[in-house]
mmCIF file of C-alpha atoms in Angstrom:
data_model
loop_
_atom_site.group_PDB
_atom_site.id
_atom_site.type_symbol
_atom_site.label_atom_id
_atom_site.label_comp_id
_atom_site.label_asym_id
_atom_site.label_seq_id
_atom_site.Cartn_x
_atom_site.Cartn_y
_atom_site.Cartn_z
ATOM 1 C CA MET A 1 -37.854 16.211 -57.448
ATOM 2 C CA ALA A 2 -34.451 14.389 -57.829
ATOM 3 C CA ASP A 3 -33.876 13.365 -54.334
ATOM 4 C CA ALA A 4 -36.416 12.091 -52.048
ATOM 5 C CA ALA A 5 -36.056 12.392 -48.318
ATOM 6 C CA THR A 6 -34.805 9.203 -46.921
ATOM 7 C CA THR A 7 -34.894 7.714 -43.336
ATOM 8 C CA THR A 8 -32.249 5.490 -41.908
ATOM 9 C CA VAL A 9 -33.732 2.481 -40.403
ATOM 10 C CA PRO A 10 -31.586 0.503 -38.094
ATOM 11 C CA ASP A 11 -30.681 -2.839 -39.494
ATOM 12 C CA ALA A 12 -32.482 -5.313 -37.186
ATOM 13 C CA GLY A 13 -29.587 -7.612 -38.154
ATOM 14 C CA ASP A 14 -26.847 -5.509 -36.658
ATOM 15 C CA SER A 15 -27.972 -6.047 -33.232
ATOM 16 C CA THR A 16 -28.606 -9.605 -33.798
ATOM 17 C CA ALA A 17 -25.285 -10.192 -35.196
ATOM 18 C CA ARG A 18 -23.615 -8.516 -32.079
ATOM 19 C CA LYS A 19 -25.488 -11.083 -29.721
ATOM 20 C CA ARG A 20 -23.366 -14.022 -28.743
ATOM 21 C CA HIS A 21 -24.708 -17.462 -29.936
ATOM 22 C CA PRO A 22 -26.185 -19.316 -27.170
ATOM 23 C CA VAL A 23 -23.804 -22.242 -27.913
ATOM 24 C CA LEU A 24 -20.778 -19.936 -27.317
ATOM 25 C CA SER A 25 -22.468 -18.657 -24.079
ATOM 26 C CA LEU A 26 -23.093 -22.224 -22.747
ATOM 27 C CA LEU A 27 -19.566 -23.245 -23.595
ATOM 28 C CA GLY A 28 -18.165 -20.039 -21.879
ATOM 29 C CA MET A 29 -20.214 -20.503 -18.858
ATOM 30 C CA THR A 30 -19.478 -24.268 -18.461
ATOM 31 C CA CYS A 31 -15.553 -23.564 -18.843
ATOM 32 C CA GLY A 32 -15.730 -20.698 -16.368
ATOM 33 C CA LEU A 33 -17.618 -22.939 -13.699
ATOM 34 C CA GLY A 34 -15.428 -25.845 -14.313
ATOM 35 C CA VAL A 35 -12.333 -23.625 -13.580
ATOM 36 C CA ILE A 36 -13.964 -22.533 -10.271
ATOM 37 C CA LEU A 37 -14.809 -26.145 -9.473
ATOM 38 C CA VAL A 38 -11.300 -27.171 -10.085
ATOM 39 C CA LEU A 39 -10.061 -24.219 -7.639
ATOM 40 C CA MET A 40 -12.358 -25.101 -5.042
ATOM 41 C CA LEU A 41 -11.163 -28.806 -5.053
ATOM 42 C CA LEU A 42 -7.597 -27.699 -4.811
ATOM 43 C CA VAL A 43 -8.285 -25.221 -1.836
ATOM 44 C CA PHE A 44 -10.357 -27.753 -0.140
ATOM 45 C CA ILE A 45 -8.520 -30.903 -0.839
ATOM 46 C CA MET A 46 -4.932 -30.008 -1.551
ATOM 47 C CA PRO A 47 -4.246 -28.933 1.885
ATOM 48 C CA SER A 48 -5.347 -32.220 3.436
ATOM 49 C CA LEU A 49 -3.277 -34.214 0.921
ATOM 50 C CA LYS A 50 -0.236 -32.184 1.518
ATOM 51 C CA SER A 51 -0.649 -31.793 5.418
ATOM 52 C CA GLY A 52 1.674 -33.337 7.868
ATOM 53 C CA PRO A 53 4.696 -33.053 10.164
ATOM 54 C CA HIS A 54 6.987 -30.533 8.489
ATOM 55 C CA ASP A 55 10.008 -28.764 10.504
ATOM 56 C CA LEU A 56 7.781 -29.116 13.892
ATOM 57 C CA GLN A 57 9.766 -27.668 16.861
ATOM 58 C CA VAL A 58 10.342 -30.525 19.246
ATOM 59 C CA GLY A 59 12.507 -30.363 22.559
ATOM 60 C CA ILE A 60 15.007 -33.052 23.656
ATOM 61 C CA VAL A 61 16.586 -33.567 27.423
ATOM 62 C CA GLY A 62 19.353 -35.842 27.765
ATOM 63 C CA THR A 63 23.114 -36.079 27.920
ATOM 64 C CA SER A 64 24.940 -34.586 24.966
ATOM 65 C CA ALA A 65 25.701 -38.281 23.594
ATOM 66 C CA ALA A 66 22.263 -39.550 23.973
ATOM 67 C CA ALA A 67 20.486 -36.549 22.729
ATOM 68 C CA GLU A 68 22.713 -36.549 19.530
ATOM 69 C CA GLU A 69 21.950 -40.109 19.012
ATOM 70 C CA PHE A 70 18.337 -39.521 19.309
ATOM 71 C CA GLU A 71 18.558 -36.632 16.876
ATOM 72 C CA THR A 72 20.196 -38.736 14.229
ATOM 73 C CA SER A 73 17.482 -41.365 14.633
ATOM 74 C CA LEU A 74 14.751 -38.830 14.652
ATOM 75 C CA ALA A 75 16.173 -37.568 11.398
ATOM 76 C CA THR A 76 16.227 -40.918 9.685
ATOM 77 C CA ALA A 77 12.751 -41.863 11.048
ATOM 78 C CA ALA A 78 10.984 -38.777 9.922
ATOM 79 C CA PRO A 79 13.059 -36.710 7.597
ATOM 80 C CA ASP A 80 12.245 -33.052 7.456
ATOM 81 C CA ALA A 81 9.415 -33.578 9.885
ATOM 82 C CA TYR A 82 10.904 -32.062 13.257
ATOM 83 C CA THR A 83 13.364 -29.477 14.125
ATOM 84 C CA SER A 84 15.044 -30.300 17.691
ATOM 85 C CA GLN A 85 15.822 -27.977 20.392
ATOM 86 C CA ARG A 86 17.689 -28.868 23.546
ATOM 87 C CA PHE A 87 16.762 -28.445 26.908
ATOM 88 C CA ALA A 88 18.843 -28.843 30.227
ATOM 89 C CA PHE A 89 16.017 -30.112 32.432
ATOM 90 C CA GLU A 90 12.691 -31.774 31.823
ATOM 91 C CA GLN A 91 10.576 -29.182 33.696
ATOM 92 C CA GLU A 92 11.881 -26.520 31.040
ATOM 93 C CA LEU A 93 10.624 -28.865 28.222
ATOM 94 C CA ARG A 94 7.398 -29.121 29.935
ATOM 95 C CA ASP A 95 7.073 -25.314 30.526
ATOM 96 C CA ALA A 96 8.058 -24.710 26.682
ATOM 97 C CA ILE A 97 5.045 -27.088 25.769
ATOM 98 C CA HIS A 98 2.677 -25.231 27.953
ATOM 99 C CA ASP A 99 3.904 -22.089 26.654
ATOM 100 C CA ARG A 100 3.622 -23.490 22.999
ATOM 101 C CA ASP A 101 7.113 -22.803 22.061
ATOM 102 C CA VAL A 102 7.410 -26.423 21.095
ATOM 103 C CA ILE A 103 4.745 -28.953 20.094
ATOM 104 C CA GLY A 104 6.267 -31.639 22.225
ATOM 105 C CA GLY A 105 9.499 -33.338 23.118
ATOM 106 C CA PHE A 106 11.562 -36.254 24.324
ATOM 107 C CA VAL A 107 13.471 -37.223 27.636
ATOM 108 C CA VAL A 108 16.056 -39.757 26.681
ATOM 109 C CA ASP A 109 17.916 -41.488 29.613
ATOM 110 C CA GLU A 110 18.880 -44.659 30.693
ATOM 111 C CA SER A 111 15.307 -45.863 31.342
ATOM 112 C CA GLY A 112 14.228 -45.310 27.710
ATOM 113 C CA VAL A 113 12.465 -42.498 25.842
ATOM 114 C CA ARG A 114 9.686 -40.517 27.380
ATOM 115 C CA THR A 115 7.772 -38.673 24.684
ATOM 116 C CA LEU A 116 5.875 -35.520 25.996
ATOM 117 C CA VAL A 117 2.902 -34.461 23.801
ATOM 118 C CA ALA A 118 0.082 -32.065 24.010
ATOM 119 C CA GLY A 119 -3.101 -33.494 22.669
ATOM 120 C CA ALA A 120 -4.939 -30.190 23.355
ATOM 121 C CA GLY A 121 -2.609 -28.488 20.818
ATOM 122 C CA SER A 122 -3.413 -30.991 18.068
ATOM 123 C CA THR A 123 -4.298 -34.619 18.022
ATOM 124 C CA ALA A 124 -3.043 -35.000 14.826
ATOM 125 C CA ILE A 125 0.368 -33.559 15.839
ATOM 126 C CA SER A 126 0.413 -35.650 19.065
ATOM 127 C CA GLY A 127 -0.284 -38.813 17.377
ATOM 128 C CA SER A 128 2.382 -38.393 14.812
ATOM 129 C CA LEU A 129 4.840 -37.619 17.537
ATOM 130 C CA ALA A 130 3.849 -40.548 19.598
ATOM 131 C CA GLY A 131 4.212 -42.784 16.374
ATOM 132 C CA THR A 132 7.517 -41.257 15.444
ATOM 133 C CA SER A 133 8.792 -41.971 19.012
ATOM 134 C CA GLN A 134 7.992 -45.691 18.827
ATOM 135 C CA ALA A 135 9.994 -45.874 15.474
ATOM 136 C CA VAL A 136 12.880 -44.199 17.087
ATOM 137 C CA GLY A 137 12.760 -46.219 20.072
ATOM 138 C CA GLY A 138 12.743 -49.323 18.169
ATOM 139 C CA ALA A 139 15.827 -48.188 16.114
ATOM 140 C CA LEU A 140 17.562 -47.579 19.418
ATOM 141 C CA GLY A 141 16.516 -50.596 21.120
ATOM 142 C CA ALA A 142 14.932 -48.471 24.013
ATOM 143 C CA ASP A 143 11.541 -48.548 25.802
ATOM 144 C CA VAL A 144 9.056 -45.842 24.764
ATOM 145 C CA SER A 145 6.363 -44.380 26.999
ATOM 146 C CA VAL A 146 4.037 -41.328 26.185
ATOM 147 C CA GLU A 147 2.619 -38.656 28.306
ATOM 148 C CA ASP A 148 0.057 -36.174 27.428
ATOM 149 C CA VAL A 149 1.013 -32.988 29.371
ATOM 150 C CA VAL A 150 -1.799 -30.855 28.096
ATOM 151 C CA PRO A 151 -4.699 -33.240 27.545
ATOM 152 C CA LEU A 152 -7.946 -32.601 26.141
ATOM 153 C CA PRO A 153 -11.031 -33.015 28.393
ATOM 154 C CA GLU A 154 -12.344 -36.579 28.930
ATOM 155 C CA SER A 155 -15.801 -35.355 27.535
ATOM 156 C CA ASP A 156 -14.123 -34.494 24.326
ATOM 157 C CA PRO A 157 -10.914 -36.722 24.017
ATOM 158 C CA THR A 158 -10.708 -36.189 20.168
ATOM 159 C CA GLY A 159 -11.023 -32.376 20.197
ATOM 160 C CA ILE A 160 -14.098 -32.538 17.875
ATOM 161 C CA GLY A 161 -15.757 -29.453 19.615
ATOM 162 C CA ILE A 162 -12.870 -26.762 19.076
ATOM 163 C CA GLY A 163 -11.964 -28.526 15.537
ATOM 164 C CA GLY A 164 -15.383 -27.953 14.258
ATOM 165 C CA LEU A 165 -15.528 -24.096 14.618
ATOM 166 C CA ALA A 166 -14.576 -23.151 11.133
ATOM 167 C CA PHE A 167 -17.851 -23.208 9.448
ATOM 168 C CA PRO A 168 -19.736 -21.512 12.559
ATOM 169 C CA LEU A 169 -17.176 -18.853 12.631
ATOM 170 C CA VAL A 170 -17.626 -17.945 8.779
ATOM 171 C CA PHE A 171 -21.369 -18.403 8.966
ATOM 172 C CA GLY A 172 -21.220 -15.924 12.038
ATOM 173 C CA GLY A 173 -19.379 -13.530 10.085
ATOM 174 C CA ILE A 174 -21.378 -13.458 6.810
ATOM 175 C CA VAL A 175 -25.097 -13.813 7.709
ATOM 176 C CA PRO A 176 -25.502 -11.075 10.254
ATOM 177 C CA VAL A 177 -23.925 -8.534 7.848
ATOM 178 C CA VAL A 178 -26.721 -9.433 5.512
ATOM 179 C CA ALA A 179 -29.550 -10.072 7.988
ATOM 180 C CA PHE A 180 -28.967 -6.508 10.027
ATOM 181 C CA ARG A 181 -28.716 -4.548 6.696
ATOM 182 C CA LYS A 182 -32.063 -5.750 5.749
ATOM 183 C CA ILE A 183 -33.724 -4.884 9.100
ATOM 184 C CA LEU A 184 -31.740 -1.571 9.464
ATOM 185 C CA PRO A 185 -31.174 -0.129 5.940
ATOM 186 C CA ARG A 186 -30.842 3.349 7.022
ATOM 187 C CA SER A 187 -29.249 3.553 10.453
ATOM 188 C CA ASN A 188 -25.455 3.020 10.434
ATOM 189 C CA GLY A 189 -25.127 3.334 14.181
ATOM 190 C CA TRP A 190 -27.601 0.731 14.913
ATOM 191 C CA TYR A 191 -26.270 -1.508 12.275
ATOM 192 C CA LEU A 192 -22.896 -1.689 13.656
ATOM 193 C CA THR A 193 -24.140 -1.995 17.178
ATOM 194 C CA GLY A 194 -26.348 -4.891 15.960
ATOM 195 C CA LEU A 195 -23.197 -6.664 14.587
ATOM 196 C CA LEU A 196 -21.149 -6.127 17.618
ATOM 197 C CA VAL A 197 -24.098 -7.334 20.000
ATOM 198 C CA PHE A 198 -24.429 -10.483 17.814
ATOM 199 C CA ALA A 199 -20.562 -11.080 17.834
ATOM 200 C CA ALA A 200 -20.727 -11.023 21.678
ATOM 201 C CA VAL A 201 -23.800 -13.199 21.943
ATOM 202 C CA GLY A 202 -22.223 -15.641 19.294
ATOM 203 C CA GLY A 203 -19.332 -15.926 21.557
ATOM 204 C CA ILE A 204 -21.448 -16.784 24.522
ATOM 205 C CA VAL A 205 -23.525 -19.461 22.673
ATOM 206 C CA VAL A 206 -20.543 -21.070 21.036
ATOM 207 C CA ALA A 207 -18.848 -21.251 24.441
ATOM 208 C CA SER A 208 -21.797 -22.517 26.155
ATOM 209 C CA ILE A 209 -22.438 -25.259 23.544
ATOM 210 C CA LEU A 210 -18.626 -26.238 23.918
ATOM 211 C CA ALA A 211 -18.846 -26.221 27.679
ATOM 212 C CA PHE A 212 -22.173 -27.636 28.541
ATOM 213 C CA ALA A 213 -23.039 -29.784 25.533
ATOM 214 C CA PHE A 214 -19.829 -31.105 24.185
ATOM 215 C CA GLY A 215 -17.595 -30.783 27.247
ATOM 216 C CA SER A 216 -14.915 -29.461 25.024
ATOM 217 C CA ILE A 217 -13.895 -26.901 27.508
ATOM 218 C CA GLU A 218 -13.949 -26.933 31.536
ATOM 219 C CA SER A 219 -12.693 -23.895 33.276
ATOM 220 C CA THR A 220 -12.078 -21.374 30.388
ATOM 221 C CA PHE A 221 -15.829 -20.265 29.620
ATOM 222 C CA TRP A 222 -15.208 -16.451 29.463
ATOM 223 C CA PRO A 223 -11.988 -16.485 27.598
ATOM 224 C CA VAL A 224 -13.189 -18.828 24.986
ATOM 225 C CA ALA A 225 -16.441 -16.666 24.590
ATOM 226 C CA GLY A 226 -14.399 -13.676 24.234
ATOM 227 C CA SER A 227 -12.288 -15.013 21.607
ATOM 228 C CA MET A 228 -15.248 -16.367 19.488
ATOM 229 C CA ALA A 229 -16.652 -12.907 19.829
ATOM 230 C CA LEU A 230 -13.519 -11.122 18.445
ATOM 231 C CA GLY A 231 -13.467 -13.920 15.579
ATOM 232 C CA ILE A 232 -16.934 -13.144 14.559
ATOM 233 C CA ALA A 233 -16.576 -9.436 14.752
ATOM 234 C CA ALA A 234 -13.326 -9.763 12.767
ATOM 235 C CA LEU A 235 -15.357 -11.172 9.852
ATOM 236 C CA ALA A 236 -18.427 -9.321 10.133
ATOM 237 C CA LEU A 237 -17.016 -5.720 10.233
ATOM 238 C CA PRO A 238 -14.618 -5.994 7.393
ATOM 239 C CA LEU A 239 -17.548 -7.705 5.250
ATOM 240 C CA ALA A 240 -19.989 -4.852 6.395
ATOM 241 C CA GLY A 241 -17.275 -2.259 5.444
ATOM 242 C CA LEU A 242 -16.554 -3.657 2.042
ATOM 243 C CA GLN A 243 -20.130 -3.712 1.415
ATOM 244 C CA LYS A 244 -20.225 -0.051 2.556
ATOM 245 C CA ALA A 245 -17.409 1.139 0.704
ATOM 246 C CA PHE A 246 -17.595 -0.993 -2.645
ATOM 247 C CA GLY A 247 -21.106 -2.067 -2.585
ATOM 248 C CA ALA A 248 -22.598 -5.671 -3.314
ATOM 249 C CA LYS A 249 -19.449 -6.718 -5.271
ATOM 250 C CA GLY A 250 -17.201 -5.801 -2.338
ATOM 251 C CA PHE A 251 -19.381 -8.048 0.017
ATOM 252 C CA THR A 252 -19.565 -10.836 -2.348
ATOM 253 C CA ILE A 253 -15.829 -10.780 -2.855
ATOM 254 C CA GLY A 254 -14.955 -10.797 0.702
ATOM 255 C CA ALA A 255 -17.548 -13.336 1.680
ATOM 256 C CA MET A 256 -16.160 -15.510 -0.976
ATOM 257 C CA ALA A 257 -12.532 -15.277 0.185
ATOM 258 C CA MET A 258 -13.345 -15.976 3.910
ATOM 259 C CA MET A 259 -15.618 -19.102 2.813
ATOM 260 C CA PHE A 260 -13.283 -20.406 0.206
ATOM 261 C CA LEU A 261 -10.017 -19.376 1.370
ATOM 262 C CA GLY A 262 -10.253 -18.501 5.032
ATOM 263 C CA ASN A 263 -12.339 -21.837 5.848
ATOM 264 C CA PRO A 264 -10.043 -24.514 4.501
ATOM 265 C CA LEU A 265 -6.951 -22.791 5.389
ATOM 266 C CA ALA A 266 -7.773 -21.953 8.900
ATOM 267 C CA GLY A 267 -6.363 -25.359 10.230
ATOM 268 C CA ILE A 268 -8.699 -25.145 13.216
ATOM 269 C CA ALA A 269 -8.955 -28.827 13.425
ATOM 270 C CA THR A 270 -5.328 -29.555 13.270
ATOM 271 C CA THR A 271 -3.603 -26.350 13.985
ATOM 272 C CA SER A 272 -2.039 -24.377 11.048
ATOM 273 C CA ALA A 273 1.382 -26.159 11.896
ATOM 274 C CA TRP A 274 -0.099 -29.413 10.323
ATOM 275 C CA LEU A 275 -0.963 -27.588 6.850
ATOM 276 C CA PRO A 276 1.775 -26.967 4.266
ATOM 277 C CA SER A 277 3.918 -24.142 5.583
ATOM 278 C CA GLY A 278 2.951 -21.426 3.052
ATOM 279 C CA LEU A 279 -0.728 -22.161 3.091
ATOM 280 C CA GLY A 280 -0.806 -22.542 7.065
ATOM 281 C CA THR A 281 0.683 -19.025 7.452
ATOM 282 C CA PHE A 282 -1.552 -17.451 4.921
ATOM 283 C CA GLY A 283 -4.578 -19.054 6.735
ATOM 284 C CA GLN A 284 -3.507 -17.532 9.870
ATOM 285 C CA ILE A 285 -3.608 -13.973 8.324
ATOM 286 C CA LEU A 286 -7.315 -14.541 7.733
ATOM 287 C CA PRO A 287 -9.756 -14.017 10.487
ATOM 288 C CA PRO A 288 -11.073 -17.786 10.650
ATOM 289 C CA GLY A 289 -7.547 -19.020 11.178
ATOM 290 C CA ALA A 290 -6.522 -16.275 13.629
ATOM 291 C CA ALA A 291 -9.738 -17.062 15.651
ATOM 292 C CA GLY A 292 -9.287 -20.734 15.808
ATOM 293 C CA THR A 293 -5.704 -20.382 17.076
ATOM 294 C CA LEU A 294 -6.986 -17.756 19.717
ATOM 295 C CA VAL A 295 -9.648 -19.988 20.736
ATOM 296 C CA ARG A 296 -7.545 -23.046 21.344
ATOM 297 C CA SER A 297 -4.889 -20.889 23.014
ATOM 298 C CA ALA A 298 -7.579 -19.692 25.616
ATOM 299 C CA ALA A 299 -9.245 -22.908 26.134
ATOM 300 C CA TYR A 300 -6.181 -25.231 26.822
ATOM 301 C CA PHE A 301 -2.956 -22.988 27.130
ATOM 302 C CA ASP A 302 -4.135 -20.103 29.150
ATOM 303 C CA GLY A 303 -3.670 -17.784 26.369
ATOM 304 C CA ALA A 304 -0.063 -18.805 25.502
ATOM 305 C CA GLY A 305 0.753 -18.525 21.724
ATOM 306 C CA GLY A 306 -2.396 -16.531 21.118
ATOM 307 C CA LEU A 307 -0.903 -12.854 21.046
ATOM 308 C CA ALA A 308 -0.317 -12.905 17.236
ATOM 309 C CA ALA A 309 -3.766 -14.159 16.708
ATOM 310 C CA LEU A 310 -5.386 -11.413 18.856
ATOM 311 C CA LEU A 311 -3.473 -8.782 17.040
ATOM 312 C CA THR A 312 -4.699 -10.134 13.846
ATOM 313 C CA LEU A 313 -8.379 -10.137 14.608
ATOM 314 C CA VAL A 314 -8.216 -6.540 16.254
ATOM 315 C CA THR A 315 -6.350 -5.509 13.078
ATOM 316 C CA TRP A 316 -9.231 -6.789 10.943
ATOM 317 C CA ILE A 317 -11.844 -5.350 13.251
ATOM 318 C CA VAL A 318 -10.003 -1.788 12.784
ATOM 319 C CA VAL A 319 -9.994 -2.216 9.040
ATOM 320 C CA GLY A 320 -13.435 -3.015 8.768
ATOM 321 C CA VAL A 321 -14.522 0.056 10.768
ATOM 322 C CA LEU A 322 -12.400 2.289 8.710
ATOM 323 C CA LEU A 323 -13.805 0.692 5.532
ATOM 324 C CA TYR A 324 -17.167 1.393 6.716
ATOM 325 C CA VAL A 325 -16.278 5.104 7.645
ATOM 326 C CA VAL A 326 -14.950 5.504 4.056
ATOM 327 C CA GLY A 327 -18.027 4.008 2.563
ATOM 328 C CA MET A 328 -20.197 6.365 4.829
ATOM 329 C CA ARG A 329 -18.333 9.490 3.617
ATOM 330 C CA ARG A 330 -18.374 8.274 -0.085
ATOM 331 C CA ALA A 331 -22.099 8.073 0.255
ATOM 332 C CA VAL A 332 -22.443 11.542 1.734
ATOM 333 C CA GLY A 333 -20.354 12.926 -1.051
ATOM 334 C CA GLU A 334 -22.517 11.223 -3.845
ATOM 335 C CA GLU A 335 -25.836 12.591 -2.529
ATOM 336 C CA PRO A 336 -27.331 15.056 -4.690
ATOM 337 C CA ALA A 337 -27.026 18.693 -3.587
ATOM 338 C CA GLU A 338 -30.249 20.006 -2.205
ATOM 339 C CA ARG A 339 -31.847 22.443 -4.768
ATOM 340 C CA PRO A 340 -32.018 26.060 -3.553
ATOM 341 C CA SER A 341 -35.355 26.947 -2.306
ATOM 342 C CA ALA A 342 -37.384 29.132 -4.826
ATOM 343 C CA GLN A 343 -37.217 32.863 -3.950
ATOM 344 C CA VAL A 344 -40.861 34.285 -3.320
ATOM 345 C CA THR A 345 -41.317 37.620 -5.156
ATOM 346 C CA ALA A 346 -43.834 39.958 -3.768
#
């Protein structure tokens, strides 16, 4: 027979040739991880390096000539650090500080310069404002005094308790999503209930530690507990929704965003006003930053300045629920249709 039947055998070298050399894989992975490391350093360290006073709103009380002279000296001593606003009376300035319309202010009269600060708003900002007033007073040859009109509790004079809430917030939002999914894999209702119950309990636990262990809050236990609960829920529910709608990848991306963006840009320890303007604003859009602002407002300012943060957290909660509902409907649509039961013939 002229032609014999031949069988084509796949060349083992073809698949081997397609495999990437281990050296290339090693170099690629090293470069990729190196880029991630650089980004993490930028995200976590750059905000601190670039932080400081910039366009902080302050109030000035005094005669027209005295206020104008003070504003000129203030701009010379701290260029671009403060934006001034005139007030007719000292009480109006004090009310504006309590309402968080300004971060502090100056009363300029014949006795010298009285600096009004709000240590509960941010020890970094109040310290900077006090230091600047000393420089301006020295330039004007005026005596300078400093009064803290919204002080921190004596048990926590540096505000470490509130300032350290960023990590507990992120932890409280991420871990329950994984834990409750493990123990309640098939019950959507109980799963969401578990997240909400944990958020409420977590808020009470954090407020209890702040009040009874650290002394960081005194008479605002329930407002702080409620603010923390909203913060935890605003983290947990969107992550649960991303997991339900897009699977493990959705959860991973969301958790990484909260950990590596929401955490360092929250500005909880110093407030967002101390961060670079763009980064501080972006941080307030994410749940950790909004929760930190709401907790501080509830703890020390009777809720003043916390409305935007409250609405932000509620929006995240609603978005999380909507994502979860979308994921549930998608899962139902992907279920294989039940096979029709076989007809029994006689």
